[in-house]
């Protein structure tokens, strides 16, 4: 006789899945699902929904009613009465016509738009936050991978606060440093000061970033890694970003990392200088041969991101002219591959948009040429 596994009750006492592992609670029936589940195992509801039908219908009818109101005002004031009021900015034929057109466009766009994937994960993270923090962190991590640069700051701040809540100081410090290094970290504050204050917004953002980084380094939360021309090696620098053995030498290609990411920081510096410094090139080859470092690049013959050998060649096409070479630590290989594929897809889509815009402009110019020729 077969035994059917019943869905676990999220309210069961002493349930270790609630906090120790990422799990998704169904918003409809409260069933616990695996973190990778697309639909609830009990009620089959979508666990990563976009914008609900109710919200879409609300915006559709709201803007349609608004368009109808503009049409009524246009008819009542300028068609039936025939008495335009040019002194009113809002109550004139042009404003009402534009308002009607915009309302109709917005009713269609907002009610049919596709919600970006990162927003779906962000919303689910907020939904799961009070139930399973690990799931909330996992969703924020996916959202950060998918989000555009201007949306990353908010997501990083939320994830850092969750790491601090569960006592994960290592990842909290990593996010704190990522925020400090991000050029857009204080952009909104800088823009505000540029508009309403006398300070240059870019100068404010730069000074705040510099102060935040120096504070992290001085407190030992972050360290500086760079190349010393006397040591001929990539080493940890002091707080002034100078070599500890040769204090008069300032490090080159300095990277700021948390102590746990020292190897990753060294790799970043080596990847910038290996083609100039023979000793660093030899060290990089040894790291590749020992599998301590992974080299990734786009192979035009494979048409995919490939892991290269120690000679920086595609294992299937040794003579291929690889593009976009990237070095990473073995544990971040999958993340780096996903990131490279998204960037390649974005560049490809951007190129296609440029071609479409060029063709539209060309067709318009040709049309104008024949019209004026007549």
Steps between C-alpha positions, in 0.01 A plus 500: 500500500643836396533776753416852383723775637285781633616860464662627816313750710704820536355553846626165631706546813874426491500497121868546404412600146351829611832677557796270430420436134343708225138397451205673333171532684202503267312830546171324428504177704813552719659175380879477523666452161858444386698812417517392134126436464310694233153407623357395834495121543156523661292766321718547186505878536789684335767568764665778297210709375528831320234768524161360597200514268313715750771768495514494119121539471506784753753699296317418175165632624660792686668642191198424279277694740758782503501505118118509499509795742737692271274427200194621692674824604614554142149447364321695774725807490612532139263308276153538651546848645754616245663724758872425531682646796856582386594641841477155665804276460316181594160572347588550134469275192872420476546396866181292502590328172850417625356375830256275315773355280738441792227335708416258218868415448560447873190282533645262242867515604455460876231232477697286253862569598734217591638522853883473505625175653703673771188675631323164531782367718513824696127482574521136603792584728281752682220244512721229656700726732295438815478126435838386369790744495722260305245492217474878511879527468505247215236697309687827553818336369323395180346847469847654529624284213212608277457863605634799305771709665260773616296246703788318671554745786160443659531121465849496651385702801210262562718190470765648729238569768378139476854365533545717810169372637614137485851583626683429173764770542716369212238548230371817667851650479528388138177680411604804702823521300317446170274793587797721583671414170191553286516833307123544540496444878444869580378612160146588614634709790747668264226580249289649779786727609565602139140616462430650842850567634819670394721188503584308184321165516786303342750646748272410791453142375874456450586637846238280670628190321859581592408559865302174515785298349761658729279429800467131405876467448590681824262276697647183350177407323673537162859479379691644204668265253743621236821443307833609648765581240779415746356169621394412144188345650139570588477550874281641775571871542479717810225750569677759285497251210877461517720193527560386859860400415575804284293784654616746237343292221133554428311198371387481138153394381370502857190295583299532822362169632402343829774279654313180408516602132876563496564236232225642280647848545847375403353339190340829393836678525685219321244497218571870438881470495588147382554614140752762622678313780663164404507374859127558538435319173692196626308510827170521313589198285585299814168598657316390186689169485425426866130589448521769767381752240258465209528683167179564305449655158257509210603259225365620160513144361315346794273806522504462876692588816776241536744412778851539358812297572823627656611632160180707484363297209162344443535120558287429190646768271861579604552747217183697562522875559322514835330816624419657838756308708411485870678336794311385809526274801364143453214555747367795297522331158127448450418853614762648265371295205144620561621859526702474177206349311269779613753764393548332162125477448460866599769611253342292226156649568646851510664447162170382353323810633764723339442325166122548526537870589745548212260336253207714622707819458618385157144426384386839630779683316430314175128578531570870560737506201235369260228725649706818450622381160143504373 
